[in-house]
Amino acid sequence: GAVVSQHPSRVICKSGTSVKIECRSLDFQATTMFWYRQFPKKSLMLMATSNEGSKATYEQGVEKDKFLINHASLTLSTLTVTSAHPEDSSFYICSARAEVGYEQYFGPGTRLTVT
Amino acid sequence: AQSVTQPDIHITVSEGASLELRCNYSYGATPYLFWYVQSPGQGLQLLLKYFSGDTLVQGIKGFEAEFKRSQSSFNLRKPSVHWSDAAEYFCAVGTVTGGGNKLTFGTGTQLKVEL
């Protein structure tokens, strides 16, 4: 149980375009989803926390207009990187937390490369 | 603010040898503590967690960790390492906030296993 998927697993896009990453909880309802960014050989940096049906809460220094997060249902959250630039290239990981319990369950990650 | 320190960036052990990965945390209240493992290009898998109670916690894959409040530590141990344990290991502290339960990660320890 507690499986989280991400799609796509890998994406390459041109500079200036937008790309959407999906995060789905497959076998539980996720009231809260989290988006992390991981640089090579670095730790995970929390970007934002999203609760179903409400606006995401962004961490300090994360541009909310650049990283659009939508959590429209209890099983789906999306992260859209708008007007992507090469410096946005990174490994993006989502996690989901059920209504009951504290644990976060992580997706397999999405490797974004902006050329 | 909470923080997590993993003093060892890289550790190399021989297969069959014992392992201890260090983790120190800083948090004003009783922490929720986690150890995650990440294989290359993959998401995070929870090894074990500590919320309360017995300070020696058993996890998956033969791992255990001990919470020592006096030392603000939560070190991960395994009595006999297998080659498949080679991966990146992250310690994390969980905090309860108004918007959800955030995780703060350490910088990770890269484990290499020599055959």
Coordinates of N, CA and C in Angstrom, one line a residue:
Chain A
G1 N 0.8 -1.2 0.0 CA 0.0 0.0 0.0 C 0.8 1.3 0.0
A2 N 0.2 2.4 0.0 CA 0.8 3.7 0.0 C 1.8 3.9 -1.1
V3 N 1.3 3.8 -2.3 CA 2.1 4.0 -3.5 C 1.9 5.4 -4.1
V4 N 2.9 6.1 -4.4 CA 2.9 7.4 -5.1 C 3.6 7.3 -6.4
S5 N 2.9 7.8 -7.5 CA 3.6 7.7 -8.8 C 3.8 9.2 -9.3
Q6 N 4.7 9.3 -10.2 CA 5.0 10.6 -10.8 C 5.1 10.4 -12.3
H7 N 4.6 11.4 -13.0 CA 4.7 11.3 -14.5 C 5.0 12.7 -15.0
P8 N 5.9 12.9 -15.9 CA 6.8 11.8 -16.5 C 7.9 11.5 -15.5
S9 N 8.7 10.5 -15.8 CA 9.8 10.2 -15.0 C 11.0 11.0 -15.5
R10 N 11.0 11.4 -16.7 CA 12.1 12.1 -17.3 C 11.5 13.0 -18.4
V11 N 11.9 14.3 -18.4 CA 11.4 15.2 -19.4 C 12.5 16.2 -19.8
I12 N 12.6 16.4 -21.1 CA 13.5 17.5 -21.6 C 12.7 18.5 -22.3
C13 N 12.9 19.7 -22.0 CA 12.1 20.8 -22.7 C 13.0 22.0 -23.0
K14 N 12.6 22.8 -23.9 CA 13.3 23.9 -24.4 C 13.1 25.1 -23.5
S15 N 14.1 25.9 -23.4 CA 14.1 27.1 -22.5 C 12.9 28.0 -23.0
G16 N 12.2 28.5 -22.0 CA 11.0 29.3 -22.3 C 9.7 28.6 -22.3
T17 N 9.7 27.3 -22.4 CA 8.5 26.5 -22.4 C 8.1 26.1 -21.0
S18 N 6.9 25.6 -20.9 CA 6.4 25.2 -19.6 C 6.2 23.7 -19.6
V19 N 6.4 23.1 -18.4 CA 6.3 21.6 -18.3 C 5.5 21.3 -17.0
K20 N 4.6 20.3 -17.2 CA 3.8 19.9 -16.0 C 4.2 18.5 -15.5
I21 N 4.3 18.4 -14.2 CA 4.7 17.1 -13.6 C 3.5 16.7 -12.7
E22 N 3.1 15.4 -12.9 CA 1.9 14.9 -12.1 C 2.4 14.0 -11.0
C23 N 1.7 14.1 -9.9 CA 2.0 13.3 -8.7 C 0.6 12.7 -8.3
R24 N 0.6 11.4 -8.2 CA -0.6 10.7 -7.9 C -0.4 9.7 -6.7
S25 N -1.4 9.7 -5.8 CA -1.4 8.7 -4.8 C -2.4 7.6 -5.3
L26 N -1.8 6.4 -5.4 CA -2.6 5.4 -6.2 C -3.5 4.6 -5.3
D27 N -3.2 4.5 -4.0 CA -4.1 3.6 -3.2 C -4.5 4.2 -1.9
F28 N -4.4 5.5 -1.8 CA -4.9 6.2 -0.6 C -5.2 7.7 -1.0
Q29 N -6.0 8.3 -0.2 CA -6.3 9.7 -0.4 C -5.3 10.6 0.3
A30 N -4.7 11.5 -0.4 CA -3.7 12.4 0.1 C -4.3 13.8 0.3
T31 N -4.5 14.1 1.6 CA -5.0 15.4 1.9 C -3.9 16.5 1.7
T32 N -2.6 16.0 1.9 CA -1.5 16.9 1.8 C -0.4 16.3 0.9
M33 N 0.0 17.1 -0.1 CA 1.1 16.7 -0.9 C 2.3 17.7 -0.8
F34 N 3.5 17.2 -1.0 CA 4.6 18.1 -0.9 C 5.5 18.0 -2.2
W35 N 6.1 19.1 -2.5 CA 7.0 19.0 -3.7 C 8.4 19.4 -3.2
Y36 N 9.3 18.6 -3.6 CA 10.7 18.8 -3.3 C 11.6 18.9 -4.5
R37 N 12.7 19.6 -4.3 CA 13.7 19.7 -5.4 C 15.0 19.2 -4.9
Q38 N 15.7 18.4 -5.7 CA 16.9 17.8 -5.3 C 18.0 18.1 -6.3
F39 N 19.0 18.8 -5.9 CA 20.2 19.1 -6.8 C 21.1 17.9 -6.7
P40 N 22.0 17.7 -7.7 CA 22.9 16.6 -7.8 C 23.7 16.5 -6.5
K41 N 23.7 15.4 -5.9 CA 24.5 15.1 -4.7 C 24.1 16.0 -3.5
K42 N 22.9 16.5 -3.5 CA 22.4 17.3 -2.5 C 21.2 16.8 -1.8
S43 N 20.8 17.4 -0.7 CA 19.6 17.0 0.0 C 18.3 17.4 -0.7
L44 N 17.2 17.0 -0.2 CA 15.9 17.5 -0.7 C 15.6 18.8 -0.1
M45 N 15.1 19.7 -1.0 CA 14.7 21.0 -0.5 C 13.2 21.1 -0.7
L46 N 12.5 21.3 0.4 CA 11.0 21.5 0.3 C 10.7 22.8 -0.5
M47 N 9.9 22.6 -1.5 CA 9.5 23.8 -2.3 C 8.1 24.3 -1.8
A48 N 7.2 23.4 -1.6 CA 5.8 23.9 -1.3 C 5.0 22.7 -0.7
T49 N 4.0 23.1 0.0 CA 3.1 22.1 0.6 C 1.7 22.5 0.1
S50 N 1.0 21.5 -0.4 CA -0.3 21.7 -1.0 C -1.4 20.9 -0.3
N51 N -2.5 21.5 0.1 CA -3.6 20.8 0.6 C -4.7 20.8 -0.4
E52 N -5.4 19.7 -0.5 CA -6.5 19.5 -1.4 C -7.5 20.6 -1.3
G53 N -7.7 21.3 -2.5 CA -8.7 22.3 -2.5 C -8.3 23.7 -2.1
S54 N -7.1 23.8 -1.7 CA -6.6 25.2 -1.2 C -5.3 25.5 -1.9
K55 N -4.9 26.8 -1.7 CA -3.7 27.2 -2.4 C -2.5 26.6 -1.7
A56 N -1.4 26.4 -2.5 CA -0.2 25.8 -1.9 C 0.5 26.8 -1.0
T57 N 1.2 26.3 -0.1 CA 2.1 27.2 0.8 C 3.5 27.0 0.3
Y58 N 4.1 28.1 -0.1 CA 5.5 28.0 -0.7 C 6.5 28.3 0.4
E59 N 7.7 27.6 0.3 CA 8.8 27.9 1.2 C 9.4 29.2 0.7
Q60 N 10.1 29.8 1.7 CA 10.8 31.1 1.4 C 11.8 30.9 0.2
G61 N 11.8 31.8 -0.7 CA 12.7 31.8 -1.8 C 12.2 31.0 -3.0
V62 N 11.1 30.4 -2.9 CA 10.5 29.7 -4.1 C 9.5 30.5 -4.7
E63 N 9.7 30.8 -6.0 CA 8.8 31.7 -6.8 C 7.5 31.0 -7.1
K64 N 6.4 31.4 -6.5 CA 5.1 30.8 -6.7 C 4.6 31.0 -8.1
D65 N 5.0 32.1 -8.8 CA 4.5 32.3 -10.2 C 5.3 31.4 -11.2
K66 N 6.4 31.0 -10.7 CA 7.2 30.1 -11.6 C 6.9 28.6 -11.4
F67 N 6.6 28.3 -10.2 CA 6.3 26.9 -9.9 C 4.9 26.8 -9.4
L68 N 4.0 26.6 -10.4 CA 2.6 26.5 -10.1 C 2.1 25.2 -9.6
I69 N 1.5 25.1 -8.5 CA 1.1 23.9 -7.9 C -0.4 23.9 -7.8
N70 N -1.0 22.7 -8.2 CA -2.4 22.5 -8.1 C -2.7 21.2 -7.5
H71 N -3.6 21.2 -6.5 CA -4.0 20.0 -5.8 C -5.5 19.8 -5.9
A72 N -6.0 19.5 -7.0 CA -7.4 19.6 -7.3 C -8.2 18.4 -6.8
S73 N -7.6 17.3 -6.5 CA -8.3 16.2 -6.0 C -7.4 15.5 -4.9
L74 N -8.0 14.6 -4.2 CA -7.3 13.9 -3.1 C -6.3 12.9 -3.6
T75 N -6.2 12.7 -4.9 CA -5.2 11.8 -5.4 C -4.2 12.4 -6.4
L76 N -4.4 13.7 -6.7 CA -3.6 14.2 -7.8 C -3.1 15.6 -7.4
S77 N -1.8 15.9 -7.6 CA -1.2 17.2 -7.5 C -0.3 17.4 -8.7
T78 N -0.3 18.6 -9.2 CA 0.6 18.9 -10.3 C 1.5 20.1 -10.0
L79 N 2.7 20.0 -10.6 CA 3.7 21.0 -10.5 C 3.9 21.5 -11.9
T80 N 3.7 22.7 -12.2 CA 4.0 23.3 -13.5 C 5.2 24.3 -13.4
V81 N 6.2 24.0 -14.1 CA 7.4 24.9 -14.2 C 7.1 25.8 -15.4
T82 N 6.9 27.0 -15.2 CA 6.6 27.9 -16.2 C 7.8 28.7 -16.7
S83 N 7.9 28.9 -18.0 CA 9.0 29.6 -18.7 C 10.3 29.0 -18.1
A84 N 10.5 27.8 -18.4 CA 11.6 27.1 -17.8 C 12.9 27.6 -18.3
H85 N 13.9 27.6 -17.5 CA 15.3 28.0 -17.8 C 16.2 26.8 -17.4
P86 N 17.4 26.8 -18.0 CA 18.4 25.8 -17.7 C 18.6 25.6 -16.2
E87 N 18.6 26.7 -15.4 CA 18.8 26.6 -14.0 C 17.6 25.9 -13.3
D88 N 16.5 25.6 -14.0 CA 15.4 24.9 -13.4 C 15.6 23.4 -13.5
S89 N 16.6 23.0 -14.3 CA 17.0 21.6 -14.4 C 17.3 21.0 -13.1
S90 N 16.6 19.9 -12.7 CA 16.7 19.3 -11.4 C 15.9 18.0 -11.3
F91 N 16.0 17.4 -10.2 CA 15.2 16.2 -9.9 C 14.1 16.7 -9.0
Y92 N 12.9 16.5 -9.4 CA 11.7 17.0 -8.6 C 11.0 15.7 -8.0
I93 N 10.8 15.8 -6.7 CA 10.2 14.6 -6.1 C 8.9 15.1 -5.3
C94 N 7.9 14.4 -5.4 CA 6.7 14.7 -4.7 C 6.5 13.7 -3.6
S95 N 5.7 14.0 -2.6 CA 5.3 13.1 -1.5 C 3.9 13.4 -1.2
A96 N 3.3 12.4 -0.6 CA 1.9 12.5 -0.2 C 1.7 12.0 1.2
R97 N 0.8 12.7 1.9 CA 0.4 12.3 3.3 C -1.1 12.0 3.3
A98 N -1.4 10.9 4.0 CA -2.8 10.6 4.1 C -3.5 11.5 5.2
E99 N -4.8 11.4 5.2 CA -5.6 12.2 6.1 C -5.2 11.8 7.6
V100 N -5.0 10.5 7.7 CA -4.7 10.0 9.1 C -3.2 9.6 9.0
G101 N -2.4 10.0 10.0 CA -1.1 9.6 10.0 C -0.1 10.7 9.7
Y102 N 1.1 10.5 10.0 CA 2.1 11.5 9.8 C 3.1 11.2 8.6
E103 N 3.2 10.0 8.2 CA 4.2 9.6 7.2 C 3.9 10.3 5.9
Q104 N 5.0 10.6 5.2 CA 5.0 11.0 3.8 C 5.5 9.8 3.0
Y105 N 4.8 9.6 1.9 CA 5.2 8.6 0.9 C 5.6 9.2 -0.3
F106 N 6.8 8.8 -0.8 CA 7.5 9.6 -1.9 C 7.3 8.9 -3.2
G107 N 7.2 9.8 -4.2 CA 7.1 9.3 -5.6 C 8.5 9.0 -6.1
P108 N 8.7 8.4 -7.3 CA 10.0 8.1 -7.8 C 10.8 9.2 -8.4
G109 N 10.2 10.4 -8.5 CA 10.9 11.5 -8.9 C 10.8 11.8 -10.4
T110 N 11.0 13.0 -10.8 CA 11.0 13.4 -12.3 C 12.3 14.2 -12.5
R111 N 13.0 13.7 -13.5 CA 14.2 14.4 -13.9 C 13.9 15.4 -15.0
L112 N 14.0 16.7 -14.7 CA 13.8 17.8 -15.7 C 15.1 18.3 -16.2
T113 N 15.2 18.3 -17.5 CA 16.3 19.0 -18.2 C 15.8 20.0 -19.1
V114 N 16.3 21.2 -18.9 CA 15.9 22.4 -19.7 C 17.1 22.7 -20.6
T115 N 16.9 22.7 -21.9 CA 18.0 23.0 -22.9 C 17.9 24.4 -23.4
Chain B
A1 N 14.5 27.2 14.3 CA 14.1 26.3 13.2 C 14.8 24.9 13.4
Q2 N 14.2 23.9 12.9 CA 14.8 22.6 13.0 C 15.9 22.4 12.0
S3 N 16.8 21.5 12.3 CA 17.9 21.2 11.4 C 18.4 19.8 11.6
V4 N 19.0 19.2 10.6 CA 19.5 17.9 10.7 C 21.0 17.9 10.1
T5 N 21.8 17.2 10.9 CA 23.2 17.1 10.4 C 23.6 15.7 10.2
Q6 N 24.1 15.4 9.1 CA 24.7 14.1 8.8 C 26.2 14.3 8.6
P7 N 27.0 14.1 9.5 CA 28.5 14.5 9.5 C 29.3 13.8 8.4
D8 N 28.8 12.6 8.0 CA 29.6 11.8 7.0 C 29.0 11.9 5.7
I9 N 29.7 12.5 4.7 CA 29.2 12.6 3.4 C 29.3 11.3 2.6
H10 N 30.5 10.6 2.8 CA 30.7 9.3 2.2 C 31.1 8.3 3.3
I11 N 30.7 7.1 3.1 CA 31.2 6.0 4.0 C 31.3 4.8 3.1
T12 N 32.5 4.1 3.3 CA 32.7 2.8 2.6 C 32.9 1.7 3.6
V13 N 32.2 0.6 3.4 CA 32.3 -0.5 4.3 C 32.4 -1.8 3.4
S14 N 33.0 -2.8 4.0 CA 33.1 -4.1 3.3 C 31.8 -4.8 3.5
E15 N 31.4 -5.6 2.5 CA 30.2 -6.4 2.6 C 30.4 -7.4 3.8
G16 N 29.3 -7.4 4.7 CA 29.4 -8.3 5.9 C 29.8 -7.5 7.1
A17 N 30.4 -6.3 6.9 CA 30.8 -5.5 8.1 C 29.6 -4.8 8.6
S18 N 29.7 -4.3 9.8 CA 28.6 -3.6 10.5 C 28.7 -2.1 10.0
L19 N 27.6 -1.4 10.2 CA 27.4 -0.1 9.7 C 26.8 0.8 10.7
E20 N 27.2 2.0 10.8 CA 26.6 3.0 11.6 C 26.6 4.3 10.9
L21 N 25.5 4.9 10.6 CA 25.4 6.2 9.9 C 24.9 7.2 11.0
R22 N 25.6 8.3 11.1 CA 25.3 9.3 12.1 C 24.3 10.3 11.7
C23 N 23.5 10.7 12.7 CA 22.5 11.8 12.4 C 22.3 12.6 13.7
N24 N 22.4 13.9 13.7 CA 22.1 14.7 14.8 C 21.1 15.7 14.4
Y25 N 20.2 16.1 15.3 CA 19.1 17.0 14.9 C 19.1 18.1 15.9
S26 N 18.4 19.2 15.5 CA 18.1 20.3 16.4 C 16.7 20.6 16.2
Y27 N 16.0 20.5 17.4 CA 14.5 20.8 17.3 C 14.1 21.1 18.8
G28 N 13.2 22.1 19.0 CA 12.8 22.5 20.3 C 11.9 21.5 21.0
A29 N 11.2 20.7 20.3 CA 10.3 19.8 21.0 C 10.7 18.4 20.7
T30 N 9.8 17.4 21.1 CA 10.1 16.0 20.8 C 10.0 15.8 19.3
P31 N 11.0 15.3 18.7 CA 11.0 15.2 17.3 C 10.3 14.0 16.8
Y32 N 9.9 14.0 15.5 CA 9.6 12.8 14.8 C 10.8 12.6 13.9
L33 N 11.4 11.4 13.9 CA 12.6 11.2 13.2 C 12.5 10.0 12.2
F34 N 13.1 10.2 11.1 CA 13.0 9.3 10.0 C 14.4 9.0 9.4
W35 N 14.5 7.8 8.8 CA 15.6 7.5 7.9 C 15.0 7.0 6.6
Y36 N 15.5 7.6 5.5 CA 15.1 7.2 4.2 C 16.3 6.7 3.4
V37 N 16.1 5.9 2.4 CA 17.2 5.4 1.5 C 16.7 5.8 0.1
Q38 N 17.7 6.2 -0.7 CA 17.5 6.6 -2.1 C 18.5 5.9 -3.0
S39 N 18.0 5.1 -3.9 CA 18.9 4.6 -4.9 C 19.0 5.6 -6.1
P40 N 20.1 5.5 -6.9 CA 20.3 6.5 -7.9 C 19.1 6.7 -8.8
G41 N 18.7 7.9 -9.0 CA 17.6 8.3 -9.9 C 16.2 7.8 -9.4
Q42 N 16.2 7.5 -8.1 CA 14.9 7.0 -7.6 C 14.4 7.9 -6.5
G43 N 13.1 7.7 -6.1 CA 12.6 8.4 -5.0 C 13.1 7.9 -3.6
L44 N 12.5 8.3 -2.6 CA 12.9 7.9 -1.2 C 12.0 6.7 -0.7
Q45 N 12.7 5.8 0.0 CA 12.0 4.7 0.6 C 12.2 4.8 2.1
L46 N 11.2 4.8 2.9 CA 11.3 4.9 4.3 C 11.9 3.6 4.9
L47 N 12.9 3.7 5.7 CA 13.6 2.6 6.4 C 12.9 2.4 7.7
L48 N 12.8 3.5 8.5 CA 12.2 3.4 9.8 C 11.9 4.8 10.3
K49 N 11.1 4.8 11.4 CA 10.7 6.1 12.0 C 10.6 6.0 13.5
Y50 N 10.8 7.1 14.1 CA 10.6 7.2 15.6 C 9.6 8.3 15.9
F51 N 8.5 8.0 16.6 CA 7.6 9.0 17.0 C 7.6 9.1 18.5
S52 N 7.6 8.0 19.2 CA 7.6 8.0 20.7 C 7.8 6.6 21.1
G53 N 7.9 6.4 22.5 CA 8.0 5.0 23.0 C 9.5 4.5 23.0
D54 N 9.6 3.2 22.7 CA 10.9 2.5 22.7 C 11.9 3.3 21.8
T55 N 13.0 3.6 22.4 CA 14.0 4.4 21.7 C 14.8 3.7 20.6
L56 N 14.7 2.4 20.7 CA 15.4 1.5 19.7 C 14.3 1.1 18.7
V57 N 14.5 1.5 17.4 CA 13.5 1.3 16.4 C 14.0 0.3 15.4
Q58 N 13.2 -0.6 15.1 CA 13.5 -1.6 14.0 C 12.9 -1.2 12.7
G59 N 13.6 -1.4 11.6 CA 13.1 -1.0 10.3 C 13.1 -2.1 9.3
I60 N 13.0 -1.8 8.1 CA 13.1 -2.8 7.0 C 14.5 -3.1 6.7
K61 N 14.7 -4.2 6.0 CA 16.0 -4.5 5.4 C 17.1 -4.7 6.5
G62 N 16.6 -5.0 7.7 CA 17.6 -5.3 8.8 C 18.2 -4.1 9.5
F63 N 17.7 -2.9 9.2 CA 18.2 -1.7 9.8 C 17.5 -1.4 11.1
E64 N 18.2 -0.7 12.0 CA 17.6 -0.2 13.2 C 18.3 1.1 13.5
A65 N 17.6 1.9 14.4 CA 18.1 3.2 14.8 C 17.8 3.4 16.3
E66 N 18.6 4.2 16.9 CA 18.4 4.5 18.3 C 18.3 6.0 18.6
F67 N 17.2 6.4 19.2 CA 17.0 7.8 19.5 C 17.6 8.0 20.9
K68 N 18.5 9.0 20.9 CA 19.2 9.4 22.2 C 18.9 10.9 22.4
R69 N 18.0 11.1 23.2 CA 17.6 12.5 23.5 C 18.8 13.4 24.0
S70 N 19.5 12.8 24.9 CA 20.6 13.5 25.5 C 21.7 13.9 24.5
Q71 N 21.8 13.2 23.5 CA 22.8 13.5 22.4 C 22.2 14.1 21.2
S72 N 20.9 14.2 21.2 CA 20.1 14.7 20.0 C 20.6 13.9 18.8
S73 N 20.6 12.6 18.9 CA 21.0 11.8 17.8 C 20.0 10.7 17.5
F74 N 20.1 10.2 16.3 CA 19.3 9.2 15.8 C 20.1 8.4 14.8
N75 N 21.1 7.6 15.2 CA 22.0 6.9 14.3 C 21.4 5.7 13.8
L76 N 21.7 5.4 12.6 CA 21.2 4.2 11.9 C 22.3 3.1 11.9
R77 N 21.8 1.9 12.2 CA 22.8 0.8 12.3 C 22.3 -0.4 11.5
K78 N 23.3 -1.2 11.1 CA 23.0 -2.5 10.5 C 24.1 -3.4 10.8
P79 N 23.9 -4.6 11.4 CA 25.0 -5.5 11.8 C 25.8 -6.1 10.7
S80 N 25.2 -6.3 9.5 CA 25.9 -6.9 8.4 C 25.4 -6.3 7.1
V81 N 26.3 -5.6 6.5 CA 25.9 -4.9 5.3 C 25.9 -5.8 4.0
H82 N 25.0 -5.6 3.2 CA 24.9 -6.3 1.9 C 25.2 -5.4 0.8
W83 N 25.8 -5.9 -0.3 CA 26.2 -5.1 -1.5 C 25.0 -4.2 -1.9
S84 N 23.8 -4.8 -1.8 CA 22.6 -4.0 -2.3 C 22.2 -2.8 -1.4
D85 N 22.9 -2.7 -0.3 CA 22.6 -1.5 0.6 C 23.3 -0.3 0.1
A86 N 24.2 -0.4 -0.9 CA 24.8 0.8 -1.4 C 23.8 1.8 -2.0
A87 N 23.8 3.0 -1.4 CA 22.7 4.0 -1.8 C 23.0 5.2 -1.0
E88 N 22.1 6.2 -1.1 CA 22.2 7.4 -0.4 C 21.2 7.3 0.8
Y89 N 21.6 7.7 2.0 CA 20.8 7.6 3.1 C 20.5 9.0 3.7
F90 N 19.3 9.3 4.0 CA 18.9 10.6 4.5 C 18.2 10.4 5.8
C91 N 18.6 11.2 6.7 CA 17.9 11.4 8.0 C 17.0 12.6 7.9
A92 N 15.9 12.5 8.6 CA 15.0 13.7 8.5 C 14.2 13.9 9.8
V93 N 13.9 15.1 10.1 CA 13.2 15.4 11.3 C 11.8 16.0 10.9
G94 N 10.8 15.6 11.5 CA 9.4 16.0 11.1 C 8.9 17.0 12.2
T95 N 8.3 18.0 11.7 CA 7.7 19.0 12.5 C 6.3 19.2 12.2
V96 N 5.5 19.5 13.2 CA 4.0 19.7 12.9 C 3.8 21.2 12.8
T97 N 3.3 21.6 11.7 CA 3.0 23.1 11.5 C 1.6 23.2 11.2
G98 N 1.2 24.5 11.1 CA -0.2 24.8 10.8 C -0.7 24.2 9.5
G99 N 0.2 24.2 8.5 CA -0.2 23.8 7.2 C 0.1 22.4 6.8
G100 N 0.6 21.6 7.8 CA 1.0 20.3 7.4 C 2.2 19.8 8.2
N101 N 2.7 18.7 7.9 CA 3.8 18.1 8.7 C 5.0 18.1 7.8
K102 N 5.9 19.0 8.0 CA 7.1 19.2 7.2 C 8.2 18.3 7.6
L103 N 9.0 17.9 6.6 CA 10.2 17.1 6.9 C 11.4 18.0 6.5
T104 N 12.4 18.0 7.4 CA 13.7 18.7 7.1 C 14.7 17.6 7.0
F105 N 15.4 17.6 5.9 CA 16.3 16.5 5.6 C 17.8 16.9 5.9
G106 N 18.6 15.9 6.3 CA 20.0 16.1 6.3 C 20.6 16.1 4.9
T107 N 21.8 16.3 4.8 CA 22.5 16.4 3.5 C 22.8 15.0 2.9
G108 N 22.6 14.0 3.6 CA 22.7 12.6 3.1 C 24.1 12.0 3.3
T109 N 24.2 10.7 3.4 CA 25.4 10.0 3.5 C 25.4 8.9 2.3
Q110 N 26.4 9.0 1.5 CA 26.6 8.1 0.4 C 27.3 6.8 0.9
L111 N 26.6 5.7 0.9 CA 27.2 4.4 1.3 C 27.7 3.6 0.1
K112 N 29.0 3.3 0.2 CA 29.6 2.4 -0.8 C 29.9 1.1 -0.1
V113 N 29.6 0.0 -0.8 CA 29.9 -1.3 -0.2 C 30.9 -2.0 -1.1
E114 N 32.0 -2.4 -0.4 CA 33.1 -3.1 -1.2 C 32.9 -4.6 -1.0
L115 N 33.0 -5.3 -2.2 CA 32.8 -6.7 -2.1 C 34.0 -7.5 -1.7

